[in-house]
Amino acid sequence: MWKIAIKPGKPLAFGSIGNTPFLGLPGNPQSVFVTFNILARVFLAYKQGQRHNVIPKPVPVACDFEVTKAQSRREYLRVQLVATADGMRLQKHANQSSGVLSSAVWADGFAIIEAHHTVQKGESVGFVSLNNC
């Protein structure tokens, strides 16, 4: 496997060399952060014999931000889960660039924006906590 339709997250290589599994992560810090937490952790847990609750399940949470430009691939935004007067909301880090490592330290998890979708403020999207990855 070489290409996956997530942002950030390209390129990713997965296969085997002989009988040894090989996972090649991308070069940008955020691409590594996303692909490791979403894909590599699942693979490693499975190889260690874990079979239950291995794949993180997104929960719907309302956004305090908008996504006005639809992407051609699923996007994982670094977000914080914040208590507001309107309930729990997701706040997006100001800089989602794949080269910015500070958003990984700041984030509680990922907001999942499906390919070809926009998001209005207050709309619910899937949230995956880094505690559950």
PDB file of C-alpha atoms in Angstrom:
ATOM      1  CA  MET A   1       0.000   0.000   0.000  1.00  0.00           C
ATOM      2  CA  TRP A   2       1.414   3.387  -0.894  1.00  0.00           C
ATOM      3  CA  LYS A   3      -1.207   6.147  -1.034  1.00  0.00           C
ATOM      4  CA  ILE A   4      -4.018   6.851   1.391  1.00  0.00           C
ATOM      5  CA  ALA A   5      -6.736   9.479   1.136  1.00  0.00           C
ATOM      6  CA  ILE A   6      -6.178  11.326   4.418  1.00  0.00           C
ATOM      7  CA  LYS A   7      -4.780  14.753   5.235  1.00  0.00           C
ATOM      8  CA  PRO A   8      -2.226  15.029   6.672  1.00  0.00           C
ATOM      9  CA  GLY A   9      -0.825  11.607   5.970  1.00  0.00           C
ATOM     10  CA  LYS A  10       0.894  11.188   2.628  1.00  0.00           C
ATOM     11  CA  PRO A  11       2.969   9.335   1.708  1.00  0.00           C
ATOM     12  CA  LEU A  12       2.570   6.177   3.758  1.00  0.00           C
ATOM     13  CA  ALA A  13       4.123   2.841   2.853  1.00  0.00           C
ATOM     14  CA  PHE A  14       2.868  -0.449   4.220  1.00  0.00           C
ATOM     15  CA  GLY A  15       3.855  -3.917   3.148  1.00  0.00           C
ATOM     16  CA  SER A  16       6.348  -6.612   3.960  1.00  0.00           C
ATOM     17  CA  ILE A  17       9.957  -7.394   3.245  1.00  0.00           C
ATOM     18  CA  GLY A  18      10.084 -11.162   3.218  1.00  0.00           C
ATOM     19  CA  ASN A  19       8.048 -12.156   6.280  1.00  0.00           C
ATOM     20  CA  THR A  20       8.720  -8.904   8.122  1.00  0.00           C
ATOM     21  CA  PRO A  21       6.001  -6.212   8.139  1.00  0.00           C
ATOM     22  CA  PHE A  22       7.168  -2.766   7.049  1.00  0.00           C
ATOM     23  CA  LEU A  23       5.503   0.555   7.853  1.00  0.00           C
ATOM     24  CA  GLY A  24       7.029   3.710   6.372  1.00  0.00           C
ATOM     25  CA  LEU A  25       5.625   6.903   7.878  1.00  0.00           C
ATOM     26  CA  PRO A  26       5.575  10.307   6.132  1.00  0.00           C
ATOM     27  CA  GLY A  27       8.238  12.954   6.707  1.00  0.00           C
ATOM     28  CA  ASN A  28       6.213  15.927   7.983  1.00  0.00           C
ATOM     29  CA  PRO A  29       5.688  16.019  11.771  1.00  0.00           C
ATOM     30  CA  GLN A  30       1.882  16.260  11.651  1.00  0.00           C
ATOM     31  CA  SER A  31       1.624  13.600   8.960  1.00  0.00           C
ATOM     32  CA  VAL A  32       3.600  11.243  11.207  1.00  0.00           C
ATOM     33  CA  PHE A  33       1.485  12.246  14.227  1.00  0.00           C
ATOM     34  CA  VAL A  34      -1.782  11.466  12.420  1.00  0.00           C
ATOM     35  CA  THR A  35      -0.734   8.294  10.609  1.00  0.00           C
ATOM     36  CA  PHE A  36       0.918   6.830  13.698  1.00  0.00           C
ATOM     37  CA  ASN A  37      -2.094   7.502  15.938  1.00  0.00           C
ATOM     38  CA  ILE A  38      -4.755   6.492  13.416  1.00  0.00           C
ATOM     39  CA  LEU A  39      -3.051   3.617  11.562  1.00  0.00           C
ATOM     40  CA  ALA A  40       0.254   2.443  13.061  1.00  0.00           C
ATOM     41  CA  ARG A  41      -1.032   2.131  16.641  1.00  0.00           C
ATOM     42  CA  VAL A  42      -3.882  -0.073  15.432  1.00  0.00           C
ATOM     43  CA  PHE A  43      -1.473  -2.286  13.486  1.00  0.00           C
ATOM     44  CA  LEU A  44       0.964  -2.568  16.414  1.00  0.00           C
ATOM     45  CA  ALA A  45      -1.822  -3.361  18.898  1.00  0.00           C
ATOM     46  CA  TYR A  46      -3.169  -6.055  16.584  1.00  0.00           C
ATOM     47  CA  LYS A  47       0.299  -7.585  16.147  1.00  0.00           C
ATOM     48  CA  GLN A  48       0.600  -7.676  19.959  1.00  0.00           C
ATOM     49  CA  GLY A  49      -2.549  -9.785  20.161  1.00  0.00           C
ATOM     50  CA  GLN A  50      -5.100  -7.125  21.054  1.00  0.00           C
ATOM     51  CA  ARG A  51      -8.403  -7.830  19.333  1.00  0.00           C
ATOM     52  CA  HIS A  52     -10.946  -5.679  21.201  1.00  0.00           C
ATOM     53  CA  ASN A  53     -11.310  -1.894  21.160  1.00  0.00           C
ATOM     54  CA  VAL A  54      -8.249  -1.521  18.950  1.00  0.00           C
ATOM     55  CA  ILE A  55      -9.742   0.881  16.407  1.00  0.00           C
ATOM     56  CA  PRO A  56     -10.634   4.243  17.995  1.00  0.00           C
ATOM     57  CA  LYS A  57     -14.323   5.034  17.577  1.00  0.00           C
ATOM     58  CA  PRO A  58     -15.182   8.661  16.814  1.00  0.00           C
ATOM     59  CA  VAL A  59     -17.849  10.340  18.941  1.00  0.00           C
ATOM     60  CA  PRO A  60     -19.930  13.241  17.605  1.00  0.00           C
ATOM     61  CA  VAL A  61     -19.021  16.640  19.078  1.00  0.00           C
ATOM     62  CA  ALA A  62     -20.094  20.117  17.934  1.00  0.00           C
ATOM     63  CA  CYS A  63     -17.470  22.408  16.382  1.00  0.00           C
ATOM     64  CA  ASP A  64     -16.587  25.967  17.342  1.00  0.00           C
ATOM     65  CA  PHE A  65     -15.115  26.441  13.860  1.00  0.00           C
ATOM     66  CA  GLU A  66     -16.002  26.210  10.191  1.00  0.00           C
ATOM     67  CA  VAL A  67     -14.412  24.310   7.337  1.00  0.00           C
ATOM     68  CA  THR A  68     -15.408  26.216   4.221  1.00  0.00           C
ATOM     69  CA  LYS A  69     -13.202  24.467   1.662  1.00  0.00           C
ATOM     70  CA  ALA A  70     -13.982  20.806   1.030  1.00  0.00           C
ATOM     71  CA  GLN A  71     -10.946  18.544   0.630  1.00  0.00           C
ATOM     72  CA  SER A  72     -10.662  15.557  -1.706  1.00  0.00           C
ATOM     73  CA  ARG A  73      -9.576  13.328   1.189  1.00  0.00           C
ATOM     74  CA  ARG A  74     -10.565  12.767   4.823  1.00  0.00           C
ATOM     75  CA  GLU A  75      -8.964  15.408   7.019  1.00  0.00           C
ATOM     76  CA  TYR A  76      -7.793  15.022  10.610  1.00  0.00           C
ATOM     77  CA  LEU A  77      -7.727  18.413  12.355  1.00  0.00           C
ATOM     78  CA  ARG A  78      -5.903  18.867  15.653  1.00  0.00           C
ATOM     79  CA  VAL A  79      -8.493  20.057  18.173  1.00  0.00           C
ATOM     80  CA  GLN A  80      -9.117  20.603  21.868  1.00  0.00           C
ATOM     81  CA  LEU A  81     -12.291  19.469  23.611  1.00  0.00           C
ATOM     82  CA  VAL A  82     -13.527  22.500  25.554  1.00  0.00           C
ATOM     83  CA  ALA A  83     -16.447  23.013  27.956  1.00  0.00           C
ATOM     84  CA  THR A  84     -18.530  26.027  26.898  1.00  0.00           C
ATOM     85  CA  ALA A  85     -21.898  27.476  27.928  1.00  0.00           C
ATOM     86  CA  ASP A  86     -23.360  25.485  25.002  1.00  0.00           C
ATOM     87  CA  GLY A  87     -21.780  22.192  26.129  1.00  0.00           C
ATOM     88  CA  MET A  88     -18.666  20.413  24.954  1.00  0.00           C
ATOM     89  CA  ARG A  89     -17.193  21.871  21.760  1.00  0.00           C
ATOM     90  CA  LEU A  90     -14.184  21.276  19.557  1.00  0.00           C
ATOM     91  CA  GLN A  91     -11.773  24.151  19.030  1.00  0.00           C
ATOM     92  CA  LYS A  92      -9.324  23.914  16.148  1.00  0.00           C
ATOM     93  CA  HIS A  93      -5.644  24.822  16.488  1.00  0.00           C
ATOM     94  CA  ALA A  94      -4.977  28.019  14.530  1.00  0.00           C
ATOM     95  CA  ASN A  95      -2.194  26.453  12.447  1.00  0.00           C
ATOM     96  CA  GLN A  96      -3.003  23.092  10.846  1.00  0.00           C
ATOM     97  CA  SER A  97       0.132  23.066   8.683  1.00  0.00           C
ATOM     98  CA  SER A  98       1.744  19.630   8.472  1.00  0.00           C
ATOM     99  CA  GLY A  99       5.102  21.066   9.548  1.00  0.00           C
ATOM    100  CA  VAL A 100       3.862  22.608  12.821  1.00  0.00           C
ATOM    101  CA  LEU A 101       4.543  20.371  15.820  1.00  0.00           C
ATOM    102  CA  SER A 102       3.026  22.685  18.466  1.00  0.00           C
ATOM    103  CA  SER A 103      -0.516  21.675  17.479  1.00  0.00           C
ATOM    104  CA  ALA A 104       0.251  18.059  18.476  1.00  0.00           C
ATOM    105  CA  VAL A 105       1.235  19.129  22.001  1.00  0.00           C
ATOM    106  CA  TRP A 106      -1.800  21.403  22.252  1.00  0.00           C
ATOM    107  CA  ALA A 107      -4.401  18.942  20.920  1.00  0.00           C
ATOM    108  CA  ASP A 108      -6.719  16.611  22.836  1.00  0.00           C
ATOM    109  CA  GLY A 109      -7.535  14.695  19.679  1.00  0.00           C
ATOM    110  CA  PHE A 110      -8.651  14.823  16.067  1.00  0.00           C
ATOM    111  CA  ALA A 111     -11.782  16.207  14.443  1.00  0.00           C
ATOM    112  CA  ILE A 112     -12.544  14.044  11.424  1.00  0.00           C
ATOM    113  CA  ILE A 113     -13.778  15.953   8.386  1.00  0.00           C
ATOM    114  CA  GLU A 114     -14.975  13.575   5.699  1.00  0.00           C
ATOM    115  CA  ALA A 115     -13.803  14.044   2.110  1.00  0.00           C
ATOM    116  CA  HIS A 116     -15.823  16.488  -0.007  1.00  0.00           C
ATOM    117  CA  HIS A 117     -17.579  17.966   3.058  1.00  0.00           C
ATOM    118  CA  THR A 118     -17.678  21.404   4.608  1.00  0.00           C
ATOM    119  CA  VAL A 119     -18.553  22.062   8.254  1.00  0.00           C
ATOM    120  CA  GLN A 120     -20.627  24.870   9.731  1.00  0.00           C
ATOM    121  CA  LYS A 121     -19.990  26.230  13.229  1.00  0.00           C
ATOM    122  CA  GLY A 122     -22.089  24.215  15.679  1.00  0.00           C
ATOM    123  CA  GLU A 123     -22.232  21.159  13.409  1.00  0.00           C
ATOM    124  CA  SER A 124     -21.135  17.845  14.915  1.00  0.00           C
ATOM    125  CA  VAL A 125     -18.169  15.940  13.515  1.00  0.00           C
ATOM    126  CA  GLY A 126     -16.401  12.776  14.613  1.00  0.00           C
ATOM    127  CA  PHE A 127     -13.896  13.311  17.435  1.00  0.00           C
ATOM    128  CA  VAL A 128     -11.171  10.821  18.327  1.00  0.00           C
ATOM    129  CA  SER A 129      -9.438  11.496  21.633  1.00  0.00           C
ATOM    130  CA  LEU A 130      -5.684  10.978  21.744  1.00  0.00           C
ATOM    131  CA  ASN A 131      -6.333   9.104  25.004  1.00  0.00           C
ATOM    132  CA  ASN A 132      -8.222   6.486  22.966  1.00  0.00           C
ATOM    133  CA  CYS A 133      -5.820   6.185  20.039  1.00  0.00           C
TER     134      CYS A 133
END
